[in-house]
mmCIF file of C-alpha atoms in Angstrom:
data_model
loop_
_atom_site.group_PDB
_atom_site.id
_atom_site.type_symbol
_atom_site.label_atom_id
_atom_site.label_comp_id
_atom_site.label_asym_id
_atom_site.label_seq_id
_atom_site.Cartn_x
_atom_site.Cartn_y
_atom_site.Cartn_z
ATOM 1 C CA MET A 805 121.221 28.704 44.945
ATOM 2 C CA GLY A 806 119.483 27.467 42.157
ATOM 3 C CA LEU A 807 116.340 25.619 42.214
ATOM 4 C CA PRO A 808 116.773 21.747 41.709
ATOM 5 C CA ALA A 809 114.873 19.923 39.113
ATOM 6 C CA TRP A 810 112.437 18.467 39.855
ATOM 7 C CA ARG A 811 110.893 15.147 38.206
ATOM 8 C CA ILE A 812 107.845 12.918 38.540
ATOM 9 C CA ARG A 813 107.914 9.054 37.537
ATOM 10 C CA ASN A 814 104.620 7.673 36.846
ATOM 11 C CA ALA A 815 103.774 4.352 38.203
ATOM 12 C CA ARG A 816 102.843 1.642 35.711
ATOM 13 C CA PRO A 817 99.492 -0.167 36.215
ATOM 14 C CA GLY A 818 100.228 -3.583 36.237
ATOM 15 C CA SER A 819 98.374 -6.940 35.063
ATOM 16 C CA ASP A 820 98.099 -8.204 38.968
ATOM 17 C CA SER A 821 98.724 -7.233 42.516
ATOM 18 C CA THR A 822 102.277 -8.874 41.964
ATOM 19 C CA ARG A 823 103.234 -6.730 38.917
ATOM 20 C CA ARG A 824 106.517 -5.315 39.546
ATOM 21 C CA THR A 825 107.647 -1.816 39.302
ATOM 22 C CA GLU A 826 111.026 -0.319 38.886
ATOM 23 C CA THR A 827 111.714 2.334 41.243
ATOM 24 C CA ALA A 828 113.779 5.528 40.385
ATOM 25 C CA GLU A 829 116.575 3.888 42.607
ATOM 26 C CA GLY A 830 116.551 1.045 40.470
ATOM 27 C CA SER A 831 114.639 -1.183 43.578
ATOM 28 C CA SER A 832 111.420 -3.039 42.695
ATOM 29 C CA GLU A 833 108.094 -2.633 44.539
ATOM 30 C CA SER A 834 105.312 -5.175 44.344
ATOM 31 C CA GLY A 835 102.109 -5.902 45.568
ATOM 32 C CA VAL A 836 100.407 -2.396 44.978
ATOM 33 C CA ARG A 837 97.539 -2.341 43.501
ATOM 34 C CA GLY A 838 95.504 -0.318 40.706
ATOM 35 C CA ALA A 839 97.060 2.267 38.888
ATOM 36 C CA MET A 840 99.221 5.480 39.851
ATOM 37 C CA GLN A 841 99.207 8.757 38.567
ATOM 38 C CA SER A 842 101.828 11.787 39.270
ATOM 39 C CA THR A 843 99.686 14.420 39.381
ATOM 40 C CA VAL A 844 97.386 16.520 41.853
ATOM 41 C CA SER A 845 93.993 18.218 40.970
ATOM 42 C CA PHE A 846 91.740 20.088 43.310
ATOM 43 C CA VAL A 847 88.999 23.074 42.486
ATOM 44 C CA LEU A 848 90.352 26.439 42.873
ATOM 45 C CA ASP A 849 88.544 29.649 41.819
ATOM 46 C CA GLY A 850 85.955 27.418 40.906
ATOM 47 C CA GLU A 851 87.765 25.639 38.163
ATOM 48 C CA LEU A 852 89.810 22.393 37.702
ATOM 49 C CA GLN A 853 93.363 22.551 38.604
ATOM 50 C CA THR A 854 96.071 20.191 37.893
ATOM 51 C CA ILE A 855 99.771 20.571 38.852
ATOM 52 C CA ASP A 856 102.681 18.763 37.469
ATOM 53 C CA PHE A 857 105.630 18.535 39.691
ATOM 54 C CA ARG A 858 107.643 18.048 36.395
ATOM 55 C CA THR A 859 106.603 21.423 35.150
ATOM 56 C CA SER A 860 106.622 23.004 38.708
ATOM 57 C CA ALA A 861 110.699 23.086 39.347
ATOM 58 C CA HIS A 862 109.281 25.166 42.455
ATOM 59 C CA LEU A 863 106.809 23.074 43.943
ATOM 60 C CA ASN A 864 107.661 19.685 45.762
ATOM 61 C CA PRO A 865 105.378 17.333 48.063
ATOM 62 C CA THR A 866 105.767 19.326 51.323
ATOM 63 C CA THR A 867 105.346 22.411 50.085
ATOM 64 C CA THR A 868 102.402 23.583 52.160
ATOM 65 C CA VAL A 869 99.373 25.140 51.029
ATOM 66 C CA LEU A 870 100.275 28.375 52.621
ATOM 67 C CA ASN A 871 103.347 28.675 50.623
ATOM 68 C CA TYR A 872 101.652 27.535 47.447
ATOM 69 C CA LEU A 873 99.433 30.414 47.325
ATOM 70 C CA ARG A 874 101.700 33.013 48.689
ATOM 71 C CA GLY A 875 103.497 32.395 45.058
ATOM 72 C CA LEU A 876 100.281 32.167 43.530
ATOM 73 C CA ALA A 877 98.990 35.740 41.458
ATOM 74 C CA GLY A 878 95.985 37.254 42.942
ATOM 75 C CA HIS A 879 96.151 35.149 46.379
ATOM 76 C CA LYS A 880 98.181 37.184 49.291
ATOM 77 C CA GLY A 881 95.508 37.265 51.205
ATOM 78 C CA VAL A 882 96.621 34.159 53.006
ATOM 79 C CA LYS A 883 98.858 35.039 55.645
ATOM 80 C CA GLU A 884 102.137 33.116 57.848
ATOM 81 C CA GLY A 885 102.346 34.766 61.360
ATOM 82 C CA CYS A 886 103.038 31.053 63.229
ATOM 83 C CA ALA A 887 103.816 28.611 60.723
ATOM 84 C CA GLU A 888 102.944 25.750 63.487
ATOM 85 C CA GLY A 889 99.001 25.821 63.864
ATOM 86 C CA ASP A 890 98.390 28.287 66.398
ATOM 87 C CA CYS A 891 97.633 31.766 65.357
ATOM 88 C CA GLY A 892 95.210 31.051 62.087
ATOM 89 C CA ALA A 893 96.702 34.136 59.891
ATOM 90 C CA CYS A 894 96.843 31.176 56.938
ATOM 91 C CA THR A 895 93.138 29.340 57.869
ATOM 92 C CA LEU A 896 91.673 28.528 54.548
ATOM 93 C CA VAL A 897 88.334 26.099 54.015
ATOM 94 C CA LEU A 898 88.324 23.044 52.057
ATOM 95 C CA GLY A 899 85.278 21.578 50.056
ATOM 96 C CA GLU A 900 84.940 17.839 50.388
ATOM 97 C CA LEU A 901 82.347 15.689 48.468
ATOM 98 C CA GLY A 902 80.368 13.748 51.016
ATOM 99 C CA ALA A 903 78.927 10.326 50.133
ATOM 100 C CA ALA A 904 75.143 12.016 49.444
ATOM 101 C CA GLY A 905 76.916 14.095 46.473
ATOM 102 C CA ARG A 906 76.927 17.544 49.003
ATOM 103 C CA ILE A 907 79.952 19.204 49.707
ATOM 104 C CA SER A 908 80.741 19.948 53.295
ATOM 105 C CA TYR A 909 83.166 22.648 54.658
ATOM 106 C CA ARG A 910 85.765 23.031 57.325
ATOM 107 C CA SER A 911 88.171 25.147 58.343
ATOM 108 C CA VAL A 912 91.913 24.653 57.993
ATOM 109 C CA ASP A 913 95.669 25.870 58.912
ATOM 110 C CA SER A 914 96.889 26.388 55.909
ATOM 111 C CA CYS A 915 100.384 26.315 57.133
ATOM 112 C CA LEU A 916 99.757 22.396 57.830
ATOM 113 C CA VAL A 917 98.635 20.869 54.865
ATOM 114 C CA PHE A 918 100.895 19.729 52.083
ATOM 115 C CA LEU A 919 100.000 20.621 48.727
ATOM 116 C CA PRO A 920 99.101 17.260 47.479
ATOM 117 C CA MET A 921 96.663 16.726 50.212
ATOM 118 C CA LEU A 922 93.920 18.672 48.217
ATOM 119 C CA HIS A 923 93.859 16.715 45.919
ATOM 120 C CA GLY A 924 89.899 15.881 45.561
ATOM 121 C CA LYS A 925 89.391 18.908 47.208
ATOM 122 C CA GLN A 926 88.059 22.494 46.606
ATOM 123 C CA LEU A 927 90.179 25.065 48.486
ATOM 124 C CA ILE A 928 88.528 28.223 49.461
ATOM 125 C CA THR A 929 90.422 31.506 49.787
ATOM 126 C CA VAL A 930 89.224 35.013 51.392
ATOM 127 C CA GLU A 931 89.306 36.122 47.488
ATOM 128 C CA ASN A 932 86.807 33.818 46.742
ATOM 129 C CA LEU A 933 84.175 35.132 49.060
ATOM 130 C CA ARG A 934 83.015 37.695 46.711
ATOM 131 C CA GLY A 935 82.343 36.010 43.899
ATOM 132 C CA LYS A 936 81.586 36.808 40.229
ATOM 133 C CA SER A 937 79.045 39.385 41.272
ATOM 134 C CA ASP A 938 81.460 41.468 43.144
ATOM 135 C CA GLN A 939 79.561 41.676 46.509
ATOM 136 C CA LEU A 940 81.471 41.137 49.936
ATOM 137 C CA HIS A 941 79.937 37.927 51.048
ATOM 138 C CA PRO A 942 77.904 38.048 54.376
ATOM 139 C CA VAL A 943 80.788 37.328 56.730
ATOM 140 C CA GLN A 944 83.040 40.160 54.798
ATOM 141 C CA GLN A 945 80.434 42.658 55.171
ATOM 142 C CA ALA A 946 79.509 42.382 58.782
ATOM 143 C CA MET A 947 83.217 42.751 59.474
ATOM 144 C CA VAL A 948 82.691 46.051 57.571
ATOM 145 C CA GLU A 949 79.667 46.873 59.153
ATOM 146 C CA THR A 950 81.109 45.886 63.290
ATOM 147 C CA ASN A 951 84.888 47.364 62.259
ATOM 148 C CA GLY A 952 85.934 44.121 62.697
ATOM 149 C CA SER A 953 89.446 45.065 61.576
ATOM 150 C CA GLN A 954 92.048 47.196 62.563
ATOM 151 C CA CYS A 955 96.184 46.376 60.656
ATOM 152 C CA GLY A 956 93.998 43.726 58.279
ATOM 153 C CA TYR A 957 96.970 41.239 58.741
ATOM 154 C CA CYS A 958 94.735 38.326 60.885
ATOM 155 C CA THR A 959 91.583 39.633 58.806
ATOM 156 C CA PRO A 960 91.646 37.284 55.914
ATOM 157 C CA GLY A 961 92.135 34.018 58.715
ATOM 158 C CA PHE A 962 89.123 35.517 60.343
ATOM 159 C CA ILE A 963 86.726 35.944 57.469
ATOM 160 C CA MET A 964 87.806 32.381 57.096
ATOM 161 C CA SER A 965 86.618 30.860 59.961
ATOM 162 C CA LEU A 966 83.394 32.891 60.182
ATOM 163 C CA PHE A 967 83.124 31.481 56.400
ATOM 164 C CA SER A 968 82.979 27.926 57.912
ATOM 165 C CA LEU A 969 81.009 28.449 60.612
ATOM 166 C CA TYR A 970 78.576 30.575 58.029
ATOM 167 C CA LYS A 971 78.304 27.215 56.245
ATOM 168 C CA ASN A 972 78.221 24.752 59.267
ATOM 169 C CA SER A 973 75.978 26.655 61.259
ATOM 170 C CA ASN A 974 72.486 28.777 61.593
ATOM 171 C CA LYS A 975 71.974 31.575 64.262
ATOM 172 C CA PRO A 976 75.460 29.667 66.225
ATOM 173 C CA SER A 977 75.182 30.289 70.042
ATOM 174 C CA ARG A 978 77.770 32.436 71.742
ATOM 175 C CA GLU A 979 79.567 29.301 72.847
ATOM 176 C CA ALA A 980 79.522 28.216 68.911
ATOM 177 C CA ILE A 981 81.275 31.742 68.170
ATOM 178 C CA ASP A 982 83.765 31.626 70.346
ATOM 179 C CA ASP A 983 85.140 28.022 69.854
ATOM 180 C CA CYS A 984 84.690 29.145 65.803
ATOM 181 C CA LEU A 985 87.162 31.526 66.702
ATOM 182 C CA THR A 986 89.441 30.046 68.980
ATOM 183 C CA GLY A 987 92.133 29.307 65.996
ATOM 184 C CA ASN A 988 92.042 32.635 65.585
ATOM 185 C CA LEU A 989 94.698 35.791 66.882
ATOM 186 C CA CYS A 990 93.814 38.900 66.994
ATOM 187 C CA ARG A 991 96.653 41.534 68.725
ATOM 188 C CA CYS A 992 94.456 44.771 68.202
ATOM 189 C CA THR A 993 90.896 44.820 67.935
ATOM 190 C CA GLY A 994 89.777 42.838 70.066
ATOM 191 C CA TYR A 995 87.079 40.028 69.467
ATOM 192 C CA LYS A 996 84.102 42.140 70.375
ATOM 193 C CA PRO A 997 83.454 43.259 67.146
ATOM 194 C CA ILE A 998 84.513 39.653 65.340
ATOM 195 C CA ILE A 999 81.877 38.198 67.516
ATOM 196 C CA GLU A 1000 79.127 40.179 66.461
ATOM 197 C CA ALA A 1001 80.135 40.139 62.712
ATOM 198 C CA ALA A 1002 79.724 36.604 63.560
ATOM 199 C CA ALA A 1003 76.066 37.011 65.072
ATOM 200 C CA LYS A 1004 74.854 39.178 62.409
ATOM 201 C CA SER A 1005 76.035 37.007 59.651
ATOM 202 C CA CYS A 1006 75.086 33.807 60.570
ATOM 203 C CA VAL A 1007 71.747 34.337 59.575
ATOM 204 C CA ASP A 1008 70.904 33.122 56.478
ATOM 205 C CA GLY A 1009 71.230 28.746 57.220
ATOM 206 C CA GLY A 1010 74.571 29.026 54.339
ATOM 207 C CA ILE A 1011 73.211 30.396 51.839
ATOM 208 C CA ASP A 1012 75.657 31.800 49.484
ATOM 209 C CA HIS A 1013 77.356 32.066 45.883
ATOM 210 C CA PHE A 1014 78.633 28.373 46.862
ATOM 211 C CA THR A 1015 75.309 27.072 47.176
ATOM 212 C CA ALA A 1016 74.174 28.130 43.957
ATOM 213 C CA ASP A 1017 77.341 26.881 42.560
ATOM 214 C CA GLU A 1018 77.672 23.514 44.617
ATOM 215 C CA HIS A 1019 76.473 21.240 41.653
ATOM 216 C CA ARG A 1020 78.800 22.804 38.938
ATOM 217 C CA ILE A 1021 81.745 22.271 41.638
ATOM 218 C CA SER A 1022 80.571 18.509 42.487
ATOM 219 C CA LYS A 1023 80.865 17.310 39.196
ATOM 220 C CA LEU A 1024 83.886 18.867 38.485
ATOM 221 C CA LEU A 1025 85.143 17.060 41.536
ATOM 222 C CA LYS A 1026 83.459 13.866 40.309
ATOM 223 C CA THR A 1027 85.914 14.200 37.593
ATOM 224 C CA ILE A 1028 89.358 13.879 39.569
ATOM 225 C CA SER A 1029 90.681 10.586 39.631
ATOM 226 C CA GLN A 1030 90.746 8.524 42.766
ATOM 227 C CA GLU A 1031 93.475 6.627 41.483
ATOM 228 C CA SER A 1032 96.786 6.320 43.703
ATOM 229 C CA VAL A 1033 99.585 9.202 43.223
ATOM 230 C CA ARG A 1034 102.826 8.914 42.991
ATOM 231 C CA ILE A 1035 105.303 12.347 43.385
ATOM 232 C CA GLU A 1036 108.908 11.895 42.740
ATOM 233 C CA THR A 1037 111.386 14.316 42.711
ATOM 234 C CA GLU A 1038 115.430 14.173 42.944
ATOM 235 C CA ARG A 1039 115.296 13.438 46.943
ATOM 236 C CA GLN A 1040 111.345 13.360 47.847
ATOM 237 C CA ARG A 1041 108.904 10.313 47.120
ATOM 238 C CA TYR A 1042 105.277 11.176 48.112
ATOM 239 C CA LEU A 1043 102.573 8.303 47.951
ATOM 240 C CA ARG A 1044 99.066 8.181 48.330
ATOM 241 C CA PRO A 1045 97.655 4.970 48.018
ATOM 242 C CA ALA A 1046 94.319 4.724 47.174
ATOM 243 C CA SER A 1047 93.150 1.533 49.770
ATOM 244 C CA LEU A 1048 94.350 0.053 52.981
ATOM 245 C CA ALA A 1049 95.462 -3.123 50.865
ATOM 246 C CA GLU A 1050 97.729 -1.082 48.748
ATOM 247 C CA ALA A 1051 99.112 1.331 51.806
ATOM 248 C CA LEU A 1052 99.779 -2.070 53.967
ATOM 249 C CA SER A 1053 101.985 -3.612 50.551
ATOM 250 C CA ILE A 1054 103.916 -0.071 50.601
ATOM 251 C CA LYS A 1055 104.687 0.055 53.872
ATOM 252 C CA HIS A 1056 105.822 -3.557 53.933
ATOM 253 C CA GLN A 1057 108.036 -2.520 51.008
ATOM 254 C CA ARG A 1058 108.872 1.067 52.034
ATOM 255 C CA SER A 1059 108.699 0.462 55.951
ATOM 256 C CA GLY A 1060 111.130 3.506 56.673
ATOM 257 C CA ALA A 1061 108.476 5.834 54.806
ATOM 258 C CA ILE A 1062 107.207 8.865 57.442
ATOM 259 C CA VAL A 1063 103.215 8.134 57.209
ATOM 260 C CA ILE A 1064 101.108 11.063 57.566
ATOM 261 C CA CYS A 1065 97.113 11.296 58.506
ATOM 262 C CA GLY A 1066 96.194 14.850 58.728
ATOM 263 C CA ALA A 1067 99.658 15.553 59.214
ATOM 264 C CA THR A 1068 99.391 18.290 62.046
ATOM 265 C CA ASP A 1069 102.497 17.030 64.209
ATOM 266 C CA ILE A 1070 104.672 16.238 60.770
ATOM 267 C CA ALA A 1071 103.893 19.434 59.137
ATOM 268 C CA LEU A 1072 105.883 20.914 61.916
ATOM 269 C CA ARG A 1073 109.295 19.329 61.249
ATOM 270 C CA VAL A 1074 109.110 21.281 58.195
ATOM 271 C CA THR A 1075 107.503 24.575 59.098
ATOM 272 C CA LYS A 1076 109.918 24.962 61.521
ATOM 273 C CA GLY A 1077 112.447 22.361 61.895
ATOM 274 C CA HIS A 1078 113.271 23.015 57.798
ATOM 275 C CA GLU A 1079 113.646 19.162 57.676
ATOM 276 C CA LEU A 1080 113.228 17.327 54.035
ATOM 277 C CA LEU A 1081 111.026 14.272 54.338
ATOM 278 C CA GLY A 1082 112.439 11.779 51.775
ATOM 279 C CA GLU A 1083 109.287 9.368 51.934
ATOM 280 C CA ILE A 1084 106.029 10.058 52.765
ATOM 281 C CA ILE A 1085 103.033 7.265 52.913
ATOM 282 C CA ASP A 1086 99.713 10.018 52.826
ATOM 283 C CA LEU A 1087 96.244 7.871 54.257
ATOM 284 C CA SER A 1088 94.902 10.845 55.050
ATOM 285 C CA ASP A 1089 91.651 10.138 52.537
ATOM 286 C CA LEU A 1090 91.748 6.303 53.306
ATOM 287 C CA PRO A 1091 87.740 5.336 53.730
ATOM 288 C CA GLU A 1092 88.514 2.149 55.423
ATOM 289 C CA LEU A 1093 90.497 4.335 58.322
ATOM 290 C CA LYS A 1094 87.393 6.948 58.693
ATOM 291 C CA THR A 1095 84.903 4.235 59.804
ATOM 292 C CA ILE A 1096 83.298 4.783 63.244
ATOM 293 C CA SER A 1097 81.315 1.926 64.397
ATOM 294 C CA GLU A 1098 79.333 1.154 67.766
ATOM 295 C CA SER A 1099 78.840 -2.465 68.801
ATOM 296 C CA ALA A 1100 76.974 -2.968 72.447
ATOM 297 C CA SER A 1101 79.955 -3.327 74.129
ATOM 298 C CA SER A 1102 82.320 -0.761 72.623
ATOM 299 C CA ILE A 1103 83.152 1.777 70.103
ATOM 300 C CA SER A 1104 85.741 1.538 67.303
ATOM 301 C CA ILE A 1105 87.398 5.081 65.818
ATOM 302 C CA GLY A 1106 89.066 4.527 62.467
ATOM 303 C CA ALA A 1107 92.562 5.717 63.191
ATOM 304 C CA GLY A 1108 91.859 8.174 59.694
ATOM 305 C CA ALA A 1109 88.788 10.052 61.123
ATOM 306 C CA SER A 1110 88.979 13.445 62.251
ATOM 307 C CA PHE A 1111 88.716 14.889 65.624
ATOM 308 C CA SER A 1112 85.621 16.909 64.247
ATOM 309 C CA GLU A 1113 84.205 13.954 63.449
ATOM 310 C CA ILE A 1114 84.779 11.674 66.559
ATOM 311 C CA MET A 1115 83.339 14.019 68.776
ATOM 312 C CA PRO A 1116 79.589 14.078 68.177
ATOM 313 C CA ARG A 1117 80.055 10.175 68.185
ATOM 314 C CA ILE A 1118 81.597 10.038 71.364
ATOM 315 C CA GLU A 1119 79.759 13.102 73.485
ATOM 316 C CA GLY A 1120 77.250 11.055 75.621
ATOM 317 C CA VAL A 1121 79.045 7.527 75.107
ATOM 318 C CA PHE A 1122 82.691 9.177 76.451
ATOM 319 C CA PRO A 1123 82.223 12.437 77.899
ATOM 320 C CA ALA A 1124 85.638 12.422 79.365
ATOM 321 C CA LEU A 1125 87.032 11.477 76.191
ATOM 322 C CA HIS A 1126 84.733 14.346 74.281
ATOM 323 C CA ALA A 1127 85.761 17.024 77.085
ATOM 324 C CA MET A 1128 89.487 16.440 76.094
ATOM 325 C CA LEU A 1129 89.032 17.008 72.534
ATOM 326 C CA ALA A 1130 87.015 19.930 72.755
ATOM 327 C CA VAL A 1131 89.989 21.777 74.217
ATOM 328 C CA PHE A 1132 92.271 20.229 72.068
ATOM 329 C CA GLY A 1133 94.061 23.077 69.449
ATOM 330 C CA SER A 1134 91.396 24.159 67.444
ATOM 331 C CA GLN A 1135 88.627 23.992 65.028
ATOM 332 C CA GLN A 1136 91.505 24.191 62.188
ATOM 333 C CA ILE A 1137 93.136 21.675 64.104
ATOM 334 C CA ARG A 1138 90.554 19.467 64.886
ATOM 335 C CA ASN A 1139 89.097 19.183 60.961
ATOM 336 C CA LEU A 1140 92.747 17.684 60.419
ATOM 337 C CA ALA A 1141 94.229 16.100 63.318
ATOM 338 C CA THR A 1142 93.186 11.991 64.168
ATOM 339 C CA LEU A 1143 93.507 9.966 67.010
ATOM 340 C CA GLY A 1144 95.995 7.616 64.887
ATOM 341 C CA GLY A 1145 97.971 10.684 64.436
ATOM 342 C CA ASN A 1146 98.066 11.548 67.910
ATOM 343 C CA LEU A 1147 98.959 8.115 69.115
ATOM 344 C CA GLY A 1148 101.691 7.316 66.611
ATOM 345 C CA THR A 1149 103.919 10.397 66.971
ATOM 346 C CA ALA A 1150 104.129 9.074 71.038
ATOM 347 C CA SER A 1151 103.934 12.923 71.329
ATOM 348 C CA PRO A 1152 105.024 13.333 74.697
ATOM 349 C CA ILE A 1153 101.756 16.222 74.785
ATOM 350 C CA GLY A 1154 99.195 13.892 73.159
ATOM 351 C CA ASP A 1155 96.319 14.983 75.651
ATOM 352 C CA THR A 1156 94.362 12.188 74.162
ATOM 353 C CA LEU A 1157 96.649 9.437 75.936
ATOM 354 C CA PRO A 1158 96.156 9.506 79.739
ATOM 355 C CA VAL A 1159 92.207 9.577 78.981
ATOM 356 C CA LEU A 1160 92.317 6.818 76.727
ATOM 357 C CA ILE A 1161 94.338 4.333 79.349
ATOM 358 C CA ALA A 1162 91.214 5.271 81.841
ATOM 359 C CA TYR A 1163 88.647 4.107 79.795
ATOM 360 C CA GLY A 1164 90.829 0.649 78.378
ATOM 361 C CA ALA A 1165 91.608 1.715 75.119
ATOM 362 C CA LYS A 1166 93.338 -0.557 72.340
ATOM 363 C CA VAL A 1167 95.173 0.408 69.662
ATOM 364 C CA VAL A 1168 94.436 -1.764 66.495
ATOM 365 C CA LEU A 1169 97.826 -2.763 64.249
ATOM 366 C CA GLU A 1170 97.365 -4.175 60.559
ATOM 367 C CA SER A 1171 100.500 -4.920 58.673
ATOM 368 C CA LEU A 1172 100.521 -7.944 55.558
ATOM 369 C CA ASN A 1173 101.155 -10.587 58.227
ATOM 370 C CA GLY A 1174 98.073 -10.006 60.212
ATOM 371 C CA LEU A 1175 96.839 -7.700 62.941
ATOM 372 C CA ARG A 1176 97.204 -6.915 66.778
ATOM 373 C CA GLU A 1177 95.496 -5.670 69.414
ATOM 374 C CA ILE A 1178 97.900 -3.894 72.062
ATOM 375 C CA PRO A 1179 96.272 -2.149 75.187
ATOM 376 C CA ILE A 1180 96.999 1.948 75.077
ATOM 377 C CA ASP A 1181 98.781 1.602 78.424
ATOM 378 C CA GLN A 1182 101.382 -0.700 76.485
ATOM 379 C CA PHE A 1183 102.097 0.752 73.303
ATOM 380 C CA ILE A 1184 103.722 3.758 74.207
ATOM 381 C CA VAL A 1185 107.082 2.293 75.350
ATOM 382 C CA GLY A 1186 109.339 5.817 75.663
ATOM 383 C CA TYR A 1187 109.689 9.404 73.930
ATOM 384 C CA ARG A 1188 108.070 9.135 70.683
ATOM 385 C CA LYS A 1189 108.500 5.360 71.116
ATOM 386 C CA THR A 1190 105.793 2.442 70.481
ATOM 387 C CA MET A 1191 105.434 -1.151 69.820
ATOM 388 C CA ARG A 1192 104.482 -0.394 66.243
ATOM 389 C CA LYS A 1193 106.548 -2.442 64.172
ATOM 390 C CA GLU A 1194 108.275 -1.235 60.626
ATOM 391 C CA ASP A 1195 105.584 -2.163 58.290
ATOM 392 C CA GLU A 1196 102.714 -2.011 60.448
ATOM 393 C CA ILE A 1197 100.201 0.851 60.523
ATOM 394 C CA ILE A 1198 97.184 1.965 63.134
ATOM 395 C CA THR A 1199 94.446 1.114 61.635
ATOM 396 C CA SER A 1200 91.650 2.175 64.534
ATOM 397 C CA VAL A 1201 90.751 2.638 68.005
ATOM 398 C CA ILE A 1202 89.134 0.273 70.309
ATOM 399 C CA ILE A 1203 87.225 2.080 73.476
ATOM 400 C CA PRO A 1204 85.251 -0.376 75.500
ATOM 401 C CA LYS A 1205 81.981 1.030 77.115
ATOM 402 C CA LEU A 1206 81.815 1.611 80.542
ATOM 403 C CA THR A 1207 79.442 -0.370 83.202
ATOM 404 C CA PRO A 1208 77.207 1.954 85.075
ATOM 405 C CA ALA A 1209 79.193 2.080 87.735
ATOM 406 C CA ALA A 1210 82.304 3.165 86.512
ATOM 407 C CA ILE A 1211 83.115 6.783 85.871
ATOM 408 C CA VAL A 1212 85.511 8.354 84.175
ATOM 409 C CA LYS A 1213 86.730 11.821 84.563
ATOM 410 C CA SER A 1214 89.636 14.087 82.341
ATOM 411 C CA TYR A 1215 91.697 17.120 83.779
ATOM 412 C CA LYS A 1216 93.953 19.284 81.807
ATOM 413 C CA VAL A 1217 96.000 22.265 83.349
ATOM 414 C CA SER A 1218 97.562 24.730 80.898
ATOM 415 C CA LYS A 1219 98.630 28.595 81.062
ATOM 416 C CA ARG A 1220 95.480 28.996 78.607
ATOM 417 C CA LYS A 1221 92.446 26.722 78.094
ATOM 418 C CA ASP A 1222 92.025 26.388 74.167
ATOM 419 C CA LEU A 1223 94.729 25.945 71.954
ATOM 420 C CA ASP A 1224 97.965 25.148 74.548
ATOM 421 C CA ILE A 1225 99.794 22.330 75.064
ATOM 422 C CA SER A 1226 98.878 20.679 78.536
ATOM 423 C CA THR A 1227 101.178 21.817 81.619
ATOM 424 C CA VAL A 1228 99.593 18.544 83.290
ATOM 425 C CA SER A 1229 96.464 16.305 82.212
ATOM 426 C CA GLY A 1230 94.616 13.560 83.147
#
């Protein structure tokens, strides 16, 4: 069976917000502000990489980062074990430029990350850890010295999780190490030597060759255009708006498009269901959706804020929600998953729902027609069905603060404590 002839079409920038651009099907799209580009760029192996799907016939907008790397020479360390974010064999680390110009590092399951979601980021693989000196990274050296690898299939994933811990925690506690390794499964060595490797290596405050190279990598990341991205193939369209206003305009025109904001649930339709997602609107990097703000009476959480970003902001205010998020998936999952996505999919295994109902939270929906606030207990109307209209986007969740006399507790019953869906939660 031959490969399809992929094609990409640039959307020309309009002179104003009402400029009309003809799509591949001959219909028109209006109200989309700014220019659109048809390529995605990121840093890999310390160098800027740009993918143009017009010359990459084997790639499409829902190619996972895992499959992309497995087809790339010299990057076979990443492995597929489960293709659903459970085993951690495909763990990689993403570097992202923060507001202060520093790069932050987070581990992710690459089987759940679509290739265009790398745009503007640094992708770090196990092959990159040795650096130009060809010396083992401290976490690699510690794994060797503690005999932390046996068959070796899971080892690259463990190494990348430990690398993320190394960059984010100095002299971590045993609890922090255990939490870091929750998303990585090992069937032969056992965890004792791996835990020893973590404790032995994470003592240098995250200093390594990535620290020395951070300024250069930051400059590369700053050169990547933050314009909207539009990728079209014969059977798929991927849209990455650069602002919330643009996202609302696109959703108004393309109400049937699938919205992703982390993609940890939607990605399974590709990796496990082998489904072709025809049209995708990716909101994963919209700054307006990542805002977390606090008032005297409530906390507003942007729909695009990851669980890892949410947890430190709510620990002392909403302890029951924090406790539920602490056993939600793994670090790799929490670094991608969002509250908006967890609510928007209306999944029967959405562990945040019962505790949000108990707190009296509200979902904020926006469209070109305005804004609506709906209580969580009214928002879900059935199996994978919500009150959201086709042209609406979930933009935030508002959680009112409790009165001094109120108490909320959360409970989760599952076959195992971590990285497992609930049998019962509340």
